Amino acid sequence: MNKLLDNLRGLGRTKLAALAGIAVAVLALMAAVALSGGTSANSMLYSGLSLGDSAKIATALKAGHIRYRLAEGGHAIMVTPGARDQARLLLAEKNLPAGNADGFALFDHQNPLTGSSFLDRINETRAIDGALERTITLIHGVRAARVQVVLPHRAAFSLTTQPARASVMLSLAGAVPLDQQSVNAILNLVASSVPGLQPDNITIADDRGELLASAGQASSLLLNAHEAAIRRQTERALSHRIRDLLTAAIGPGKARVVTTISMDFDRSNRLATRYDPKSRVVRSRQTSDSTSDRVDGQDKTVSVQNNLPGAKTTSNQPKRRDRRNRASRLTNYEISKTVEHVVHAAPTIKRLSVAVIVDGVTTVTGKGAKAKTVWRPRSAATLAQLRTLVKAAIGYDKARGDVVDVQSLRFAPPLPMPAGPSMMARLMSSGALIPVLRTLVTGLIGLAALFLVFKPMLRKVLDDAKGDADPQRLIDATEPDALLETEMAQAPGLLGPAVPRLGAPSELEAVIAMIEENPEASVSVLRDWLVEEVAA
């Protein structure tokens, strides 16, 4: 220890200061790498956040001593994989991310005793807006949303009620516009969340100024989307049916099928009443008989007896008697009637077209280097059989104008598959490269510090410790005969290797090292040996 201290003192203040500075810098760098090392913040915690939510989440993570990193321009936050669950629990305790609005949580801080009907209506509208905004932002491709809802309202002294209306402004996450399916989903979500709101009263626009759905056209958009979905589903089902049939006949991958359907989505309501005159049933029968008598005569005698009620008059004039008999027969018949009420609500197929391409037959002729591949189309008889099978599978109707075309063509060779990402790209995307690089850099810094700083210092200490002995004294103490015997011991003899008698290889190496380090003293010793031999 004393030798080490003496050697350090012998270096001087300048060298000691330089060594101390290098050692402190190396230790500080290693400590910084070790403290910042481990797992980097490369695990996604939340994405698609607003800047306000990002600021609140960053503050909460910093207060919870959780390492994080902002990404996507501040709209995403990444943490270490081990701290992701802890971060989500911490943020859930603070009700983060809160979204662009509070939704119906707005009523959590309201005092019901200090409100009014007007304020309650405003708060209800704000709550609906916030809830819809938080729901719409969950759709893929939507970064943020702004919703304004107008609830149904009837003004004072008015007999009509204004219908509910809504407007939606979308901020898209990327450069790709929002597809029609997502627009229809937003229309249905908003219309289902507000009482009395119809899709025709909803307007949707994006942050690029493009009108995605205008008022008065939403119903037609939804209807067209529904009709297109039905047509695509029907075409897909027919194509799949034909493909399965052809696969069983000519093998997999040998046929391509395209189906086009023209459908009629008009709804018709038809009421028809039919009478059958040949089928009659007696419903009622009525019979009536009547008889009437009438007597004609004149009696001009005026007397009290003739004027009394019920008196019999006597007359000398002759009388005429008239009797009438009347009979009627009435029979009512019920004729059978058929009432038909037909409502066509399901779409009907107006025309169906199917195009089928089948690959030909490939044969190999020759052997070895003379092998040759020959392709030939399928025969007309085979194509006719396939065409008949396709017609039977789709329910071919010639009167409807259906078209089925089956041809045999050579398929183009498949394109080469694009090369996948390299190993370096996969490592960069997975986030595992940075910890590996950090570990390698730490190890290299440690090795550099060991070989460039500590090893030279140790070598200097050992050299100084060896230099403390007097080389002249050590050389003088070595007898010439012993040195010669040592050299002869190392040389192989005629009968085998010589056995060392005096000295050892380690001692010889030490002598050689001293001679190399002190050539002048070695020459003087040899000169003295020569002088002594001459004098003798």
XYZ file of C-alpha atoms in Angstrom, residues 151-389:
239
model
C -82.798 19.097 -28.151
C -86.458 19.259 -29.246
C -87.904 22.621 -28.209
C -91.306 24.259 -28.417
C -91.400 28.019 -28.076
C -93.975 29.765 -25.919
C -97.401 30.201 -27.526
C -96.346 27.953 -30.412
C -98.214 24.921 -31.660
C -95.218 23.306 -33.382
C -92.133 21.713 -31.826
C -88.727 22.202 -33.349
C -87.137 18.797 -34.046
C -83.828 17.738 -32.552
C -80.701 18.524 -34.577
C -77.007 17.747 -34.238
C -73.702 18.693 -35.856
C -70.473 16.707 -35.556
C -66.957 17.964 -36.320
C -64.251 15.295 -36.599
C -60.478 15.623 -36.313
C -58.941 12.699 -38.173
C -55.820 10.933 -36.954
C -54.132 10.444 -40.320
C -54.176 11.580 -43.909
C -56.632 8.860 -44.958
C -60.246 10.129 -45.092
C -62.914 8.446 -43.015
C -64.677 5.600 -44.804
C -68.418 5.538 -45.383
C -68.968 2.710 -42.914
C -67.549 4.800 -40.061
C -69.685 7.777 -41.131
C -72.796 5.598 -41.028
C -71.783 4.338 -37.585
C -71.499 7.920 -36.301
C -74.904 8.774 -37.779
C -76.548 5.850 -36.030
C -74.759 6.519 -32.729
C -75.817 10.159 -32.601
C -79.385 9.458 -33.763
C -79.825 6.701 -31.169
C -78.493 8.801 -28.285
C -80.757 11.849 -28.620
C -84.547 11.548 -28.168
C -86.463 12.385 -31.329
C -83.342 12.888 -33.464
C -83.562 11.625 -37.027
C -80.509 10.892 -39.217
C -81.730 13.514 -41.717
C -81.117 16.214 -39.097
C -77.437 15.330 -38.526
C -74.507 17.022 -40.255
C -70.984 15.558 -40.146
C -67.814 17.324 -41.334
C -64.086 16.775 -40.828
C -61.214 19.133 -40.067
C -60.315 19.304 -43.771
C -63.615 20.987 -44.577
C -65.104 17.945 -46.284
C -68.810 17.364 -45.727
C -69.281 13.687 -44.865
C -73.055 13.764 -44.238
C -75.392 16.698 -44.802
C -78.825 17.340 -43.340
C -81.594 15.813 -45.425
C -79.376 13.198 -47.052
C -78.500 10.976 -44.111
C -81.458 8.634 -44.606
C -80.616 8.143 -48.259
C -76.982 7.515 -47.334
C -77.950 4.915 -44.778
C -80.386 3.299 -47.207
C -77.820 3.222 -50.012
C -75.221 1.778 -47.655
C -77.688 -0.888 -46.534
C -78.567 -1.776 -50.115
C -74.905 -1.902 -51.132
C -74.136 -4.169 -48.177
C -76.927 -6.557 -49.156
C -75.727 -6.644 -52.763
C -72.101 -7.267 -51.754
C -73.119 -9.998 -49.357
C -75.209 -11.731 -52.012
C -72.427 -11.500 -54.599
C -69.899 -12.833 -52.111
C -72.132 -15.769 -51.211
C -72.704 -16.735 -54.848
C -69.003 -16.403 -55.694
C -68.052 -18.538 -52.721
C -70.563 -21.190 -53.759
C -69.259 -21.299 -57.326
C -65.623 -21.344 -56.174
C -66.240 -24.309 -53.891
C -67.907 -26.173 -56.717
C -65.060 -25.521 -59.155
C -62.416 -26.351 -56.567
C -63.918 -29.787 -56.138
C -63.963 -30.243 -59.925
C -60.596 -28.884 -61.124
C -58.570 -28.394 -57.927
C -57.758 -25.489 -55.625
C -56.453 -22.231 -57.038
C -57.494 -23.098 -60.593
C -60.512 -20.791 -60.936
C -61.366 -17.114 -60.497
C -65.009 -16.086 -60.097
C -66.585 -12.620 -60.373
C -70.314 -12.204 -59.719
C -72.355 -9.088 -60.498
C -75.962 -8.755 -59.374
C -78.535 -6.150 -60.343
C -81.131 -5.964 -57.582
C -84.473 -4.206 -57.240
C -84.968 -2.640 -53.814
C -88.368 -1.061 -54.591
C -91.080 -1.933 -52.116
C -94.536 -2.688 -53.554
C -97.889 -3.122 -51.847
C -100.603 -4.873 -53.898
C -104.190 -5.631 -52.858
C -106.226 -7.944 -55.159
C -109.823 -9.227 -54.783
C -111.024 -12.153 -56.941
C -114.607 -13.496 -57.336
C -115.488 -16.999 -58.515
C -118.859 -16.981 -60.303
C -118.989 -20.755 -60.551
C -118.911 -21.201 -56.825
C -122.080 -19.892 -55.142
C -123.709 -20.660 -51.823
C -127.284 -19.749 -50.694
C -126.846 -17.175 -48.020
C -130.583 -16.315 -47.330
C -134.015 -17.062 -48.767
C -137.159 -14.941 -48.231
C -140.844 -15.809 -49.178
C -143.770 -13.327 -49.056
C -147.549 -14.006 -49.834
C -150.302 -11.338 -49.709
C -154.076 -11.265 -50.600
C -156.308 -8.125 -50.940
C -160.138 -7.752 -51.578
C -161.838 -4.620 -52.801
C -165.645 -4.008 -53.220
C -166.848 -1.141 -55.354
C -170.497 0.200 -54.998
C -172.544 3.458 -54.641
C -175.254 4.264 -52.076
C -176.778 7.739 -52.481
C -179.300 7.430 -49.692
C -178.658 9.976 -46.977
C -179.810 8.838 -43.576
C -178.643 8.663 -40.036
C -178.203 4.946 -40.296
C -175.867 5.272 -43.223
C -173.679 7.764 -41.352
C -173.319 5.726 -38.192
C -170.026 4.015 -37.699
C -170.237 0.367 -38.580
C -173.693 0.721 -39.983
C -174.699 -1.430 -42.864
C -175.760 0.484 -45.792
C -178.316 -0.654 -48.127
C -178.197 0.281 -51.649
C -180.155 -0.662 -54.566
C -177.065 -0.310 -56.851
C -175.076 -3.420 -57.792
C -171.584 -3.908 -56.135
C -168.220 -4.961 -57.703
C -165.864 -7.219 -55.803
C -162.013 -7.265 -56.589
C -159.580 -9.752 -54.996
C -155.730 -9.696 -55.484
C -153.178 -12.347 -54.442
C -149.412 -11.480 -54.382
C -146.474 -13.868 -53.734
C -142.668 -13.059 -53.811
C -139.626 -15.263 -53.465
C -136.114 -13.709 -52.688
C -132.964 -15.853 -52.542
C -129.504 -14.341 -51.741
C -126.410 -16.177 -52.942
C -122.806 -15.687 -51.653
C -120.122 -15.862 -54.338
C -116.674 -17.021 -53.141
C -114.151 -14.147 -52.938
C -110.344 -14.194 -52.579
C -108.531 -11.135 -51.182
C -104.755 -11.067 -51.722
C -102.511 -8.519 -49.968
C -98.915 -8.757 -51.200
C -96.083 -6.616 -49.806
C -92.654 -6.936 -51.456
C -90.206 -5.730 -48.807
C -87.219 -7.927 -49.647
C -85.065 -7.037 -52.657
C -85.373 -9.122 -55.786
C -82.690 -10.063 -58.300
C -83.278 -8.406 -61.658
C -80.248 -9.711 -63.487
C -77.267 -11.895 -62.630
C -73.905 -12.073 -64.416
C -71.120 -14.527 -63.635
C -67.637 -14.536 -65.180
C -65.420 -17.556 -64.544
C -61.788 -18.047 -65.604
C -60.304 -21.523 -65.246
C -56.664 -22.374 -65.688
C -55.639 -24.854 -68.324
C -53.759 -28.138 -67.998
C -49.994 -28.070 -67.513
C -47.909 -31.092 -68.475
C -44.158 -31.731 -68.328
C -42.490 -33.360 -71.333
C -38.944 -34.720 -71.373
C -36.588 -35.542 -68.572
C -33.697 -33.851 -66.891
C -32.296 -30.812 -68.660
C -34.640 -31.371 -71.629
C -37.778 -31.128 -69.492
C -40.290 -28.679 -70.890
C -43.563 -27.403 -69.464
C -46.488 -27.352 -71.888
C -49.753 -25.523 -71.162
C -52.947 -26.210 -73.055
C -56.475 -24.861 -72.512
C -59.272 -27.054 -71.345
C -61.512 -28.660 -73.922
C -64.829 -27.223 -75.035
C -66.677 -30.197 -73.552
C -65.112 -29.543 -70.137
C -65.999 -25.853 -70.325
C -69.574 -26.739 -71.256
C -69.843 -29.039 -68.243
C -68.449 -26.339 -65.945
C -70.880 -23.801 -67.423
C -73.790 -26.125 -66.729
C -72.633 -26.599 -63.149
